[in-house]
Coordinates of C-alpha atoms in Angstrom, one line a residue:
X1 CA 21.0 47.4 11.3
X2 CA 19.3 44.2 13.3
X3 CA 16.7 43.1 12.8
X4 CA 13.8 43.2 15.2
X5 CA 10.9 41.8 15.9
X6 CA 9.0 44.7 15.2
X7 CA 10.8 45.3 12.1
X8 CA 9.7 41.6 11.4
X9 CA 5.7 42.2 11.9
X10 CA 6.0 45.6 9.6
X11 CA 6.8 43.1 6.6
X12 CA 3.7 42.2 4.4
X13 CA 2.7 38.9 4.4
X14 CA 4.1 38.2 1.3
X15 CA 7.5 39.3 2.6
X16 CA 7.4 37.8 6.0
X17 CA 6.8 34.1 3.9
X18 CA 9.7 34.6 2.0
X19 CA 12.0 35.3 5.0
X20 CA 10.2 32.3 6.5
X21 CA 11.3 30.0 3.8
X22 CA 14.4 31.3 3.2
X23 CA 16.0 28.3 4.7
X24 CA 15.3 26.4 1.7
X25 CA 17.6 26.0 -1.5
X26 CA 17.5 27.8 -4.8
X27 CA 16.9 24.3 -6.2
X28 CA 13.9 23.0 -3.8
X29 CA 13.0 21.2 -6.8
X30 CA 15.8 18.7 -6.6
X31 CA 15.0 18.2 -2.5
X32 CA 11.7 17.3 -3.6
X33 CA 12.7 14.5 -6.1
X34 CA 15.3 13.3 -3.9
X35 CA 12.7 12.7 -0.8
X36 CA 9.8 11.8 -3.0
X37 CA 12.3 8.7 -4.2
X38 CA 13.3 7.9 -1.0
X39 CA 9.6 7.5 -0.1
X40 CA 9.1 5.7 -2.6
X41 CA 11.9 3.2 -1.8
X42 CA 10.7 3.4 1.8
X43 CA 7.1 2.1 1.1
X44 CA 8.5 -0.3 -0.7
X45 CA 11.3 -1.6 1.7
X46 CA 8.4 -1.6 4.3
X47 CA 6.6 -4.5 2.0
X48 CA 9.6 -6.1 2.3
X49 CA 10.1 -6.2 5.7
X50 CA 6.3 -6.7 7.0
X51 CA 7.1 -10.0 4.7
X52 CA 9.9 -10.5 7.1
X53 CA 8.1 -10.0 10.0
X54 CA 5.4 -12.7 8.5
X55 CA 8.1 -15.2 7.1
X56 CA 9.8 -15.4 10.0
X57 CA 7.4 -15.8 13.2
X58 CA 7.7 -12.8 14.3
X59 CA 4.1 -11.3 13.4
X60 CA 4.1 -11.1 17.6
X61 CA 7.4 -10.1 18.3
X62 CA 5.9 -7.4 19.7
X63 CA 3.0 -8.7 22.0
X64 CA 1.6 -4.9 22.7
X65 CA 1.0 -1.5 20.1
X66 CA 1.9 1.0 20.7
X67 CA 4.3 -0.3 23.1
X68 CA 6.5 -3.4 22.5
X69 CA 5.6 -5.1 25.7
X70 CA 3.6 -3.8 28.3
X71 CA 6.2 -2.4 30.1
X72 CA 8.8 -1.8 27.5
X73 CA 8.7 0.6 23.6
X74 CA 11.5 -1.3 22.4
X75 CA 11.9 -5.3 22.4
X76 CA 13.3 -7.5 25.4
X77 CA 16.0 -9.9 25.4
X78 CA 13.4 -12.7 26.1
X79 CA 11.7 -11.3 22.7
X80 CA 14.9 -12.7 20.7
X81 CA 15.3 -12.2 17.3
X82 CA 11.3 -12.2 16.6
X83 CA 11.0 -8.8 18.8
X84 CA 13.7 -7.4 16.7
X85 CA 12.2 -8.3 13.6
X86 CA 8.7 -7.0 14.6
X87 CA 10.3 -3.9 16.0
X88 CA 12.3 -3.5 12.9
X89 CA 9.4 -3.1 10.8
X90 CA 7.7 -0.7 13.3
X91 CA 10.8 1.4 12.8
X92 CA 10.0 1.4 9.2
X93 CA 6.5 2.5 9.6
X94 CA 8.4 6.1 11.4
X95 CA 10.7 6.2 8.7
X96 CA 8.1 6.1 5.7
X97 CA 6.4 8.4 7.9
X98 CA 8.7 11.2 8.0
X99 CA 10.0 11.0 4.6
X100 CA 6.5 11.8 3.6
X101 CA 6.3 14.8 5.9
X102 CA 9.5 16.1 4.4
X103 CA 7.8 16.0 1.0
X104 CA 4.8 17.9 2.2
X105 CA 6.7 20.2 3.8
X106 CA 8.7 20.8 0.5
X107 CA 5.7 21.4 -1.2
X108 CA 4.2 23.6 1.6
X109 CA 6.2 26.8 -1.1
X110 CA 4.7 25.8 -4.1
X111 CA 1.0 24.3 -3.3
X112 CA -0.7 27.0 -5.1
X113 CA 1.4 26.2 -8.6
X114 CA 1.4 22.6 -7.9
X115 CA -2.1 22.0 -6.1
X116 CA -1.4 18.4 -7.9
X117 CA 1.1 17.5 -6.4
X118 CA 0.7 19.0 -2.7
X119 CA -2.7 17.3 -2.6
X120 CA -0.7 13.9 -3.7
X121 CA 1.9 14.1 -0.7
X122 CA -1.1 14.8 1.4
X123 CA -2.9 12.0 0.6
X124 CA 0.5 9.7 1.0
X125 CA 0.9 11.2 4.4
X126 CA -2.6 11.6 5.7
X127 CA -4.6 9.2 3.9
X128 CA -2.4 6.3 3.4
X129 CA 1.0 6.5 5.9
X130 CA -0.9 7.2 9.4
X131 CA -3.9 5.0 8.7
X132 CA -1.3 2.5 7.4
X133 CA 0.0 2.4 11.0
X134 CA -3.0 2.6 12.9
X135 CA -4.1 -0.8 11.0
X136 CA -0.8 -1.9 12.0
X137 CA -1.7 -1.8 15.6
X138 CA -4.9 -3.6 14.9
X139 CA -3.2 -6.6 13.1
X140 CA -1.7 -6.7 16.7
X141 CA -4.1 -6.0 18.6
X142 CA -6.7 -8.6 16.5
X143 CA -3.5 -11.4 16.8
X144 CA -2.8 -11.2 13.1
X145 CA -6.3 -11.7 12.2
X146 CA -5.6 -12.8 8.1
X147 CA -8.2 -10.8 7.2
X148 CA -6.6 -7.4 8.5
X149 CA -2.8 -8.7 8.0
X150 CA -3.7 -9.4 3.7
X151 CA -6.1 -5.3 4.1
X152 CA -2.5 -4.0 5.4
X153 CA -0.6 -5.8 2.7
X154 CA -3.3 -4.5 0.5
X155 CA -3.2 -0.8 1.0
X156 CA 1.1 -0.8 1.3
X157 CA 0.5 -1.8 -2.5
X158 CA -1.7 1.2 -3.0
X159 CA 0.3 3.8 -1.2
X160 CA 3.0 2.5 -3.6
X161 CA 0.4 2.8 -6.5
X162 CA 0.2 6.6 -5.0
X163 CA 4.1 7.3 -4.7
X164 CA 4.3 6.3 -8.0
X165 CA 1.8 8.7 -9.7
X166 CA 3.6 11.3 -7.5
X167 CA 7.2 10.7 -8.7
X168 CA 5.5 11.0 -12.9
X169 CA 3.5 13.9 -12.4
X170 CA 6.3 15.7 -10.5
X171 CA 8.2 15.9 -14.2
X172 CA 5.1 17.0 -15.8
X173 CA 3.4 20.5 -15.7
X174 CA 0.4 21.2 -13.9
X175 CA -3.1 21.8 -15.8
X176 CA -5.4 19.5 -17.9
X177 CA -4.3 16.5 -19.3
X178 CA -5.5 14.8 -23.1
X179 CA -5.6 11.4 -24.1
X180 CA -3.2 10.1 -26.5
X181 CA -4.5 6.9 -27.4
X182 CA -7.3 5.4 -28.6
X183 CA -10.3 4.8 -26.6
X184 CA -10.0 0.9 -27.2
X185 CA -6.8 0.9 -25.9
X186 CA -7.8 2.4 -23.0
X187 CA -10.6 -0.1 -21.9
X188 CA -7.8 -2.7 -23.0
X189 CA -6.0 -1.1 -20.3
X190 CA -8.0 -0.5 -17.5
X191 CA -9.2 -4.7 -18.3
X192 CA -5.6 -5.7 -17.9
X193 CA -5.8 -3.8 -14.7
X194 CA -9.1 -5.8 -13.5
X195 CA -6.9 -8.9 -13.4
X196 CA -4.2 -7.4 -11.7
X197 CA -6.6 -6.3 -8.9
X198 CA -8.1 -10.3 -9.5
X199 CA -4.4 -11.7 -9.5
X200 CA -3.6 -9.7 -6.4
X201 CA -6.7 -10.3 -4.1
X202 CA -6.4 -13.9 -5.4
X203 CA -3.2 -14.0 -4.1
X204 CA -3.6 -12.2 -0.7
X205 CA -6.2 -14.9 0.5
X206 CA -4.0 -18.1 -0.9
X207 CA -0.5 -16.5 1.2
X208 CA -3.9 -15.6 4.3
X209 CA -4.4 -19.6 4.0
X210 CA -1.1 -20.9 3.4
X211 CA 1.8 -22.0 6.2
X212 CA 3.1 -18.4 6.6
X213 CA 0.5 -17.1 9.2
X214 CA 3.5 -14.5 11.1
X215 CA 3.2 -17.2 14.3
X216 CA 2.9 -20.7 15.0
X217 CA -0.2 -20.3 17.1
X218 CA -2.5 -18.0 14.8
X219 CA -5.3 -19.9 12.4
X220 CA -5.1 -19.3 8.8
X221 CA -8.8 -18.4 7.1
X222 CA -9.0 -21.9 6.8
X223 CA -9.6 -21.9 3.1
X224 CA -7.9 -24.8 0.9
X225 CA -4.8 -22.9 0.2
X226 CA -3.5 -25.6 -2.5
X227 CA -6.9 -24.7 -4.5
X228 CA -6.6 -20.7 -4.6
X229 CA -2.9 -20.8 -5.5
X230 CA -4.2 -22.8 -8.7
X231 CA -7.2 -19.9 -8.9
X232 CA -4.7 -16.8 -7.9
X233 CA -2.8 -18.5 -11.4
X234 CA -5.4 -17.7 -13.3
X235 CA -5.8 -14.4 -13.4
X236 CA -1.7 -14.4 -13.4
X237 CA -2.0 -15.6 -16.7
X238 CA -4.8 -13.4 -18.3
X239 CA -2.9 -10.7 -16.5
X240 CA 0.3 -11.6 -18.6
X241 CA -1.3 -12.2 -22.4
X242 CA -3.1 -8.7 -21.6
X243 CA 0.0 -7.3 -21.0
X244 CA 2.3 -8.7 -23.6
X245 CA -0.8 -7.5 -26.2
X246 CA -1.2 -4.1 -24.8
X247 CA 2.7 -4.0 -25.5
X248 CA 2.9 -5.4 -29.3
X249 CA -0.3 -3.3 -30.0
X250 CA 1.7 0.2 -28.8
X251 CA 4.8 -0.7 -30.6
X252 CA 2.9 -1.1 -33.4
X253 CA 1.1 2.3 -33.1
X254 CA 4.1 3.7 -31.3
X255 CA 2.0 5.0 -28.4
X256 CA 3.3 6.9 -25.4
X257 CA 3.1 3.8 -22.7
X258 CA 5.0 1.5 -24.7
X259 CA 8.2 1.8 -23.0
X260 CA 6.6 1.3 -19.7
X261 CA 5.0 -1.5 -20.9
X262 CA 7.6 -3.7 -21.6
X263 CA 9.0 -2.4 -17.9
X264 CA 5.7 -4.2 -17.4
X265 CA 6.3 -7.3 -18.9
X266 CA 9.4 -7.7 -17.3
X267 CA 7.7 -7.2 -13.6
X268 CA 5.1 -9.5 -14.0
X269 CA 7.2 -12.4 -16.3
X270 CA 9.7 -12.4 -13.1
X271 CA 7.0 -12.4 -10.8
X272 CA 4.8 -15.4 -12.8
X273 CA 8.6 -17.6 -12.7
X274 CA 9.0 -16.8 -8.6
X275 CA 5.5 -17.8 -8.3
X276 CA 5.7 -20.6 -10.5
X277 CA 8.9 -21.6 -8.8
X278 CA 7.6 -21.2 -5.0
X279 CA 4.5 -23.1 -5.3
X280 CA 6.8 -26.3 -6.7
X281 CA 9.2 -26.0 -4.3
X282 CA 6.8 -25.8 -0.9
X283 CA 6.5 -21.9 -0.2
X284 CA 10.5 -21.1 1.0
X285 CA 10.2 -17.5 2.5
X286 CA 12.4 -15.8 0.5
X287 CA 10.6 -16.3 -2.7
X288 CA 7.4 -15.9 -0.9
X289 CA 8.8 -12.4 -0.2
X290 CA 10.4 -11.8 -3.2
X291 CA 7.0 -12.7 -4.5
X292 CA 5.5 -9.8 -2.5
X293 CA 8.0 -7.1 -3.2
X294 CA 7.7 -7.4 -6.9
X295 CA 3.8 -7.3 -6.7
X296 CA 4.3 -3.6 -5.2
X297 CA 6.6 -2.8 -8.5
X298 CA 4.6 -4.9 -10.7
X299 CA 1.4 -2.2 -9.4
X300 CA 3.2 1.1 -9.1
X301 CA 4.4 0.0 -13.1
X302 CA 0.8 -0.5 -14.0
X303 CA -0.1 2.8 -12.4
X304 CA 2.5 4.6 -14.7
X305 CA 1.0 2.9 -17.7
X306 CA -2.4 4.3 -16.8
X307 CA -1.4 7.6 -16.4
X308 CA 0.5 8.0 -19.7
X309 CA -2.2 6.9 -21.7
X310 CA -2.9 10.8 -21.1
X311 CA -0.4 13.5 -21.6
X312 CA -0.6 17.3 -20.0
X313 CA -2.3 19.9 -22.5
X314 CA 0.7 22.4 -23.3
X315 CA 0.2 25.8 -23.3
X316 CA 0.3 26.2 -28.1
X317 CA 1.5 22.5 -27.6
X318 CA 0.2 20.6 -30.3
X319 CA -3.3 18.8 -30.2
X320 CA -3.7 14.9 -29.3
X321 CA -4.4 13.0 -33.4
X322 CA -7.8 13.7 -34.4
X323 CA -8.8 9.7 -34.3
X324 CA -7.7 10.1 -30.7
X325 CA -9.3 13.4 -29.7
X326 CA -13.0 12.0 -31.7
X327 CA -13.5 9.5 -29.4
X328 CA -12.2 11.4 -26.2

């Protein structure tokens, strides 16, 4: 018999969701992972190409926001290569953007058993990807003020930082988590993760007063550049012994972030050689953005490390070690 829509609004709620989302596949589970990874790639591309866009000249490639020109959305011949840079990037912004709805939208089934997760995407979509783009418009609007163009750099690396808690606690169950080291570890931790934050800010004024200002005409923060790259090392280096200790020290204990640790050593060693290399050899762009991208993966790494010095609290799993759980 068809159906009607009267046969439709006798349904129960309940029913009438199900038929709603009956579109969906068995596995939603794996849709989720797969878009939740291609955001993640997506926010990080996006670092990689606002770089571009900086590297290159091109920070005005688009004159206008939300328009390209004042008469145009998409870039002009007499824009060149620099308008299809800019735009490029703009592209990116719609891209992140919609990946992140699909996630949302995925999780729209399952918010009530994974409220976690649901308010994550949220806050990726809402709180990070659309104010991401508004500040976007201001750099333009401003004419790549420094101070706004390192704030966007700034919170791409946190939506990142975001993403990344999503992708780990979408293989976890819901419900209270336990610590599973020792509290000293955990201070060592969150230290090492006050000179990250240092190292990063450090280095988001010294690229702010450095020859890469995204076009020829726009004033740096006129701060000695060659005197914050030696104080954005600093930190670098505290950064890297606190790492490489946090790593010995949870071999030797065999605690749960150890593998992700030496994931972290291997971020931040590269990134310490790029650096080390591009200050020597003048700033070239492509280390300057390599430079960049790996501070996004060095961050969402450190965010992963935090987050496993906790486990979830299985229902009859087995307690966290009493030395642990005395301290908690």
């Amino acid at each position: 018999m068809p159906e009607t829509a009267a046969s439709v609004e006798s349904l129960s709620p309940a029913a009438r969701h199900g038929r709603f989302w009956n579109w969906l596949p068995d596995h939603v589970d794996t849709r989720i992972r797969v878009f939740a990874w291609l955001s993640f790639l997506a926010e990080t591309i996006i670092i990689g190409t606002g770089g571009a866009v900086r590297l290159s000249g091109s920070g005005l490639g688009c004159s206008e926001w939300p328009l390209c020109t004042p008469e145009s959305l998409v870039p002009t011949i007499e824009q060149g290569y620099h308008g299809v840079i800019e735009f490029g990037n703009r592209t990116m912004t719609g891209v992140v953007g919609l990946l992140a709805l699909a996630v949302v939208i995925l999780l729209w089934r399952i918010r009530r058993e994974r409220r976690d997760l649901f308010t994550l995407s949220v806050v990726i979509l809402l709180g990070g990807i659309i104010p991401q783009a508004i500040v976007g418009g201001i750099t333009v609007i401003t004419r790549l003020n420094p101070f706004i163009v390192g704030f966007h750099y700034t919170a791409s690396l946190l939506l990142v930082c975001v993403t990344a808690a999503f992708l780990l606690r979408m293989g976890q169950p819901a419900g209270p988590r336990e610590r599973v080291v020792p509290a000293w570890f955990a201070m060592l931790t969150h230290v090492t993760g006050l000179a990250l934050v240092l190292t990063i800010a450090f280095g988001v004024l010294t690229t702010g007063s450095g020859p890469h200002s995204g076009d020829a005409d726009i004033k740096r923060h006129g701060f000695d550049a060659s005197i914050l790259a030696h104080v954005h090392s600093w930190p670098g280096y505290i950064l890297a012994a606190l790492v490489l200790t946090l790593a010995i020290l949870a071999w030797q204990m065999r605690l749960q972030p150890r593998t992700w640790l030496l994931v972290l050593i291997l971020a931040i060693g590269v990134q310490v050689g790029v650096g080390v290399i591009q200050a020597r050899n003048g700033l070239p762009e492509v280390l300057v953005g390599i430079h960049m991208v790996l501070a996004a993966l060095s961050t969402a790494t450190y965010t992963i490390v935090v987050l496993m010095l906790k486990k979830p609290v299985a229902e009859g799993a087995a307690p966290a070690p009493a030395a642990y759980a005395a301290d908690a």
